[in-house]
Short mmCIF file of C-alpha atoms in Angstrom, two decimals:
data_model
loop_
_atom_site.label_atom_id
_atom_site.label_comp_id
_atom_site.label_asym_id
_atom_site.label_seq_id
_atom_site.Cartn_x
_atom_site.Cartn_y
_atom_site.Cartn_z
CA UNK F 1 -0.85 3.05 -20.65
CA UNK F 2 1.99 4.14 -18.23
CA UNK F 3 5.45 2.90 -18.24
CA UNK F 4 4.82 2.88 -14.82
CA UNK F 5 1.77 0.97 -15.12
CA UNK F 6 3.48 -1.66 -17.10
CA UNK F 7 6.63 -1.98 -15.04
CA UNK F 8 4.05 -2.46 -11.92
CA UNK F 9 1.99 -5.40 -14.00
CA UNK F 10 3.97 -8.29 -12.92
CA UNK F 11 4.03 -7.65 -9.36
CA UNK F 12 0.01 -7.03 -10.08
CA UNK F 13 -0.18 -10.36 -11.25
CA UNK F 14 1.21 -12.07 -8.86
CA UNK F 15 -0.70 -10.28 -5.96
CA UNK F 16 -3.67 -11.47 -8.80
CA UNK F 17 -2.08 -15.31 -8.23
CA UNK F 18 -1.67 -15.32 -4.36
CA UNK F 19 -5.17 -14.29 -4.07
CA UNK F 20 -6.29 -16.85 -6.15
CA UNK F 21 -4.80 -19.34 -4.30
CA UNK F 22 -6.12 -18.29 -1.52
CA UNK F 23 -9.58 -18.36 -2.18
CA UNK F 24 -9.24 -21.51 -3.80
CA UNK F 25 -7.75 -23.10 -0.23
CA UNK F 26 -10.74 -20.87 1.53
CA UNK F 27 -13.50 -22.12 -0.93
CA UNK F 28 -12.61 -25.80 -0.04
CA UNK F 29 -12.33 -25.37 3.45
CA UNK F 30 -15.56 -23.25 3.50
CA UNK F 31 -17.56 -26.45 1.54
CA UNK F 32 -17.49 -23.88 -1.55
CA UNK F 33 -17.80 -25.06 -5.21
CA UNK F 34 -14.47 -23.26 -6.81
CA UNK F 35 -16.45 -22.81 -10.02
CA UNK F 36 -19.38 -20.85 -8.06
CA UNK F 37 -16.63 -18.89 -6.29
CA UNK F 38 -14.82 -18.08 -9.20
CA UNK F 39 -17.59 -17.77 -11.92
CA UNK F 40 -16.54 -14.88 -14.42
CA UNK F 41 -20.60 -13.42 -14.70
CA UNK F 42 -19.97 -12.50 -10.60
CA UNK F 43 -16.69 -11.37 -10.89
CA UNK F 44 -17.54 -9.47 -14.05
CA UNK F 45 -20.19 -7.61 -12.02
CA UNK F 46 -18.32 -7.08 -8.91
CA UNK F 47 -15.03 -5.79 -10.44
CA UNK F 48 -16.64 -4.24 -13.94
CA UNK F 49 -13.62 -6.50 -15.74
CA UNK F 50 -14.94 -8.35 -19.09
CA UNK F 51 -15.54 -12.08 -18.61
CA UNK F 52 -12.91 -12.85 -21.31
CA UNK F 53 -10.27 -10.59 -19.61
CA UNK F 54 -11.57 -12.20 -16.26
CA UNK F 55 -10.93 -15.89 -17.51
CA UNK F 56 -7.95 -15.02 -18.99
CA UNK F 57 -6.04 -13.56 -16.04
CA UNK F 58 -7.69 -16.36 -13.58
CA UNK F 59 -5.41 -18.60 -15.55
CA UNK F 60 -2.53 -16.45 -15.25
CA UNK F 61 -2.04 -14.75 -18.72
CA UNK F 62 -1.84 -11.09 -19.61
CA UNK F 63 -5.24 -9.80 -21.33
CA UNK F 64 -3.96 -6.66 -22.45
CA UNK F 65 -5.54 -3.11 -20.95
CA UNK F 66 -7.59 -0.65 -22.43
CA UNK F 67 -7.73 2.66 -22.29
CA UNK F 68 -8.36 4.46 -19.44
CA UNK F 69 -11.06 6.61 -20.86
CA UNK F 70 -12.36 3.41 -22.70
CA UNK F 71 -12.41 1.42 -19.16
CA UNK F 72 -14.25 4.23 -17.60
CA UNK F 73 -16.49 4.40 -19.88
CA UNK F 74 -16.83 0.43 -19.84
CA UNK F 75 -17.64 0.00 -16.53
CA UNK F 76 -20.15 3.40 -16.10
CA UNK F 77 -22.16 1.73 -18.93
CA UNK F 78 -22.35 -1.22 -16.83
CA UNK F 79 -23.49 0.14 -13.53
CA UNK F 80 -26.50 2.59 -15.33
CA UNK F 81 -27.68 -0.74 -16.62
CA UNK F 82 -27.29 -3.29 -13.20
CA UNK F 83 -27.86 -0.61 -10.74
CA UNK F 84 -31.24 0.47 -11.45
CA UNK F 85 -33.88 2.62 -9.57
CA UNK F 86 -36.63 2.31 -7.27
CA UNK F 87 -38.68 1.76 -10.62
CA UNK F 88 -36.04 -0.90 -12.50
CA UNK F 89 -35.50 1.62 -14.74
CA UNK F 90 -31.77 3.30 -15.42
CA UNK F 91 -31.17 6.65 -13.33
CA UNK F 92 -30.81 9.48 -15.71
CA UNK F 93 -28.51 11.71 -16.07
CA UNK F 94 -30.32 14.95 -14.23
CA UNK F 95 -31.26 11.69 -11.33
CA UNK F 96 -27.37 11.56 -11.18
CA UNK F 97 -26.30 14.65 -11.57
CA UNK F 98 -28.46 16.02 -8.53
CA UNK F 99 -27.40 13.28 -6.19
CA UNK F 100 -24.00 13.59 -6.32
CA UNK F 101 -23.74 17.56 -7.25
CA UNK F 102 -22.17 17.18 -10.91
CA UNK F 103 -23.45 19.77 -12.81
CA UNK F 104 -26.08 18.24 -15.38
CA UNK F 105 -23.75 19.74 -18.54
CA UNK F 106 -20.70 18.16 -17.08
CA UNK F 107 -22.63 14.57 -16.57
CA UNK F 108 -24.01 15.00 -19.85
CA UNK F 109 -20.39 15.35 -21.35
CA UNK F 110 -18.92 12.89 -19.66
CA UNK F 111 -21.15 10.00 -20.66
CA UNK F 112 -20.81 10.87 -24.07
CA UNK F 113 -17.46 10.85 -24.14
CA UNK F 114 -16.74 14.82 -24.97
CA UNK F 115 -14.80 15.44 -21.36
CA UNK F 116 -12.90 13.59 -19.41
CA UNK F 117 -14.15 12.80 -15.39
CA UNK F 118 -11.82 13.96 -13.13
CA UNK F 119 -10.86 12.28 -9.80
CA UNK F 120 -13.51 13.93 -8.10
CA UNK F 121 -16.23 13.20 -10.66
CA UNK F 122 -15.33 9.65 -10.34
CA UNK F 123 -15.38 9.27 -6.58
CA UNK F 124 -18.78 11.10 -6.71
CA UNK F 125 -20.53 8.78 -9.09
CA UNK F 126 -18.45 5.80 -7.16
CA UNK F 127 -20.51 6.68 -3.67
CA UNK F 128 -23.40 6.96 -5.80
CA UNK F 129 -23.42 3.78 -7.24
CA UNK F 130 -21.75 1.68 -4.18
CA UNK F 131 -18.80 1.23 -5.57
CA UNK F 132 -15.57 1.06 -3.49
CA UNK F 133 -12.65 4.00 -4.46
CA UNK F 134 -10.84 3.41 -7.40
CA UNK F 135 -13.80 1.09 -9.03
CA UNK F 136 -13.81 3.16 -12.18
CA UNK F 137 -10.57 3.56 -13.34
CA UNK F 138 -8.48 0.86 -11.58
CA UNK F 139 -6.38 -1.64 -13.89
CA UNK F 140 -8.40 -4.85 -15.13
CA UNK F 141 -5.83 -6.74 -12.64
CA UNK F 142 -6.51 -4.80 -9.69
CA UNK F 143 -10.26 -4.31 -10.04
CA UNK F 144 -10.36 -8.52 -10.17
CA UNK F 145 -8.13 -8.49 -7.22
CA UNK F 146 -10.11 -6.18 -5.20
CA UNK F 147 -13.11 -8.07 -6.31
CA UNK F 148 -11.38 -11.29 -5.38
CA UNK F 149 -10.15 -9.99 -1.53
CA UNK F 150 -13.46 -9.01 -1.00
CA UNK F 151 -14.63 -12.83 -1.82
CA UNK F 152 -11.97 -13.98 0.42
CA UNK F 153 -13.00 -12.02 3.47
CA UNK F 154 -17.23 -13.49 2.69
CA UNK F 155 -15.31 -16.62 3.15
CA UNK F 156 -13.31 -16.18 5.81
CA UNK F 157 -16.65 -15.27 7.95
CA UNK F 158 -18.51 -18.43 6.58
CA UNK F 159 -15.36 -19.94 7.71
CA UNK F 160 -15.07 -19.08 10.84
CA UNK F 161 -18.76 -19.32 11.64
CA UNK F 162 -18.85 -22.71 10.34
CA UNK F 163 -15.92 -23.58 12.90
CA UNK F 164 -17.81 -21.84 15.84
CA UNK F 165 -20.92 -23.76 15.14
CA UNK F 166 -18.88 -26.93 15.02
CA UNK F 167 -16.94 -26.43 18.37
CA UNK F 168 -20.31 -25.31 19.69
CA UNK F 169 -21.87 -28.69 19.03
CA UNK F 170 -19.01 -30.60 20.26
CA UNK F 171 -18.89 -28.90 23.14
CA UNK F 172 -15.05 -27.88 22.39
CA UNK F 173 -16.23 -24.33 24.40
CA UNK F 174 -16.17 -26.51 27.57
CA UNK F 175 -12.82 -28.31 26.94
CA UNK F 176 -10.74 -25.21 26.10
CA UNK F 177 -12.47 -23.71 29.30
CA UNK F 178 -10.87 -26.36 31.26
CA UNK F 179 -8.11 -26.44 29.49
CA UNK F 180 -7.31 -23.18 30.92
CA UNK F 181 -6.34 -24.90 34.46
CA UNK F 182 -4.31 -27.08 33.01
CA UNK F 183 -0.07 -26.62 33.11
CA UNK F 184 1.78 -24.70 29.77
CA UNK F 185 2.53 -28.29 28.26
CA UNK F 186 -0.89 -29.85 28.75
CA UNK F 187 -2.26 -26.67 27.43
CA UNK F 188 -0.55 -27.16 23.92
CA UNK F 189 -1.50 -31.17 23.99
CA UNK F 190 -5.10 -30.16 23.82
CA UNK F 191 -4.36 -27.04 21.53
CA UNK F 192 -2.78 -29.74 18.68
CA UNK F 193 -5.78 -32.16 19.83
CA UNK F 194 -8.28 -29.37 18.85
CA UNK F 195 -6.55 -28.71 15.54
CA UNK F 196 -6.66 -32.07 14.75
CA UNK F 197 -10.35 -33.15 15.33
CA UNK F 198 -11.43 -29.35 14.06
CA UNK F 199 -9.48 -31.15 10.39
CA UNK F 200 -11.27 -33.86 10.99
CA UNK F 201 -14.83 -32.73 11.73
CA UNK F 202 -14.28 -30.11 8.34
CA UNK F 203 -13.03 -32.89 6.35
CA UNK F 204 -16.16 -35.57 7.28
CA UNK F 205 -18.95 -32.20 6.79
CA UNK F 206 -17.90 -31.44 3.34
CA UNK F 207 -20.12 -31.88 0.82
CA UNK F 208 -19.16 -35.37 -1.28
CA UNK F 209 -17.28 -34.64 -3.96
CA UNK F 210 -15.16 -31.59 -1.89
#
């Protein structure tokens, strides 16, 4: 590991933190369970982060980070055996090294450890396997962020579509359209009114026990 990498792990966990929170405000909101949300198996297959190191930093404390050869090596081993082909079975190495253009020798030394991937052989194998950039070799920390930011925005859209249907059935489209005629100061009277009975209407949908 970097010096760089460690000066840079704080700030990392507290982007780690504020996204947390944020899902966890989202998740309620949305009618979410937090522990369904936050399970460590879905993380652990969306980021490629060990469950332990995944439970660990969800509760805020260090886990430590290998090394980057190790983690690449971690998380390749765990997309050959969840991404699978049109016959369950795991794409070989000549499958892989013809789809993204890797020359067979250099695949073959690279998943057995004798030579390093470069950037390029990691982006490559990244498209491949529908993984976002960065997926392979990106701090523990970050991968769960990235993981957890793309959870937030899935619940942001059930958000929001839960609100629409909501107004929609209240016919709330009607009242803001009239609202439009109305003077500046009336406007924001019905604005608040809306955010109040939108809390409201949430609060008396969620599941019991939310």
């Amino acid at each position: 590991m970097t010096d760089a990498s460690s000066a840079s792990r704080p700030a990392a966990m507290r982007s780690l933190a504020a996204t947390v929170e944020r899902v966890t405000a989202l998740a309620a909101k949305a009618g979410r369970r937090l522990e369904e949300v936050l399970d460590p198996s879905t993380l652990h297959l969306a980021s490629g982060v060990p469950v332990d190191v995944i439970e660990a930093l969800l509760q805020g404390k260090p886990a430590g980070e290998p090394d980057i050869q190790v983690r690449f090596l971690q998380r390749l081993e765990l997309l050959r055996r969840t991404h699978l082909d049109e016959n369950g079975r795991r794409y070989s190495q000549a499958a892989i090294a013809d789809a993204t253009g890797i020359l067979r020798q250099t695949i073959n030394a690279v998943f057995l450890n004798k030579q390093k991937p470069s950037m390029s052989h990691c982006s490559q194998l990244e498209r491949f396997f529908h993984r976002p950039s960065g997926w392979l070799q990106s701090e523990d920390v970050d991968a769960l962020n990235n993981a957890l930011q793309l959870q937030e925005t899935s619940l942001l859209k059930e958000y929001a579509n839960r609100e629409t249907h909501i107004f929609e059935h209240y016919g709330v489209e009607r009242i803001a359209l009239r609202a439009a005629l109305l003077p500046d100061k009336a406007q924001q009277k019905v604005v608040d009114w809306l955010d109040g009975l939108l809390q409201d209407l949430t609060k008396d949908s969620a599941p019991p026990g939310e």
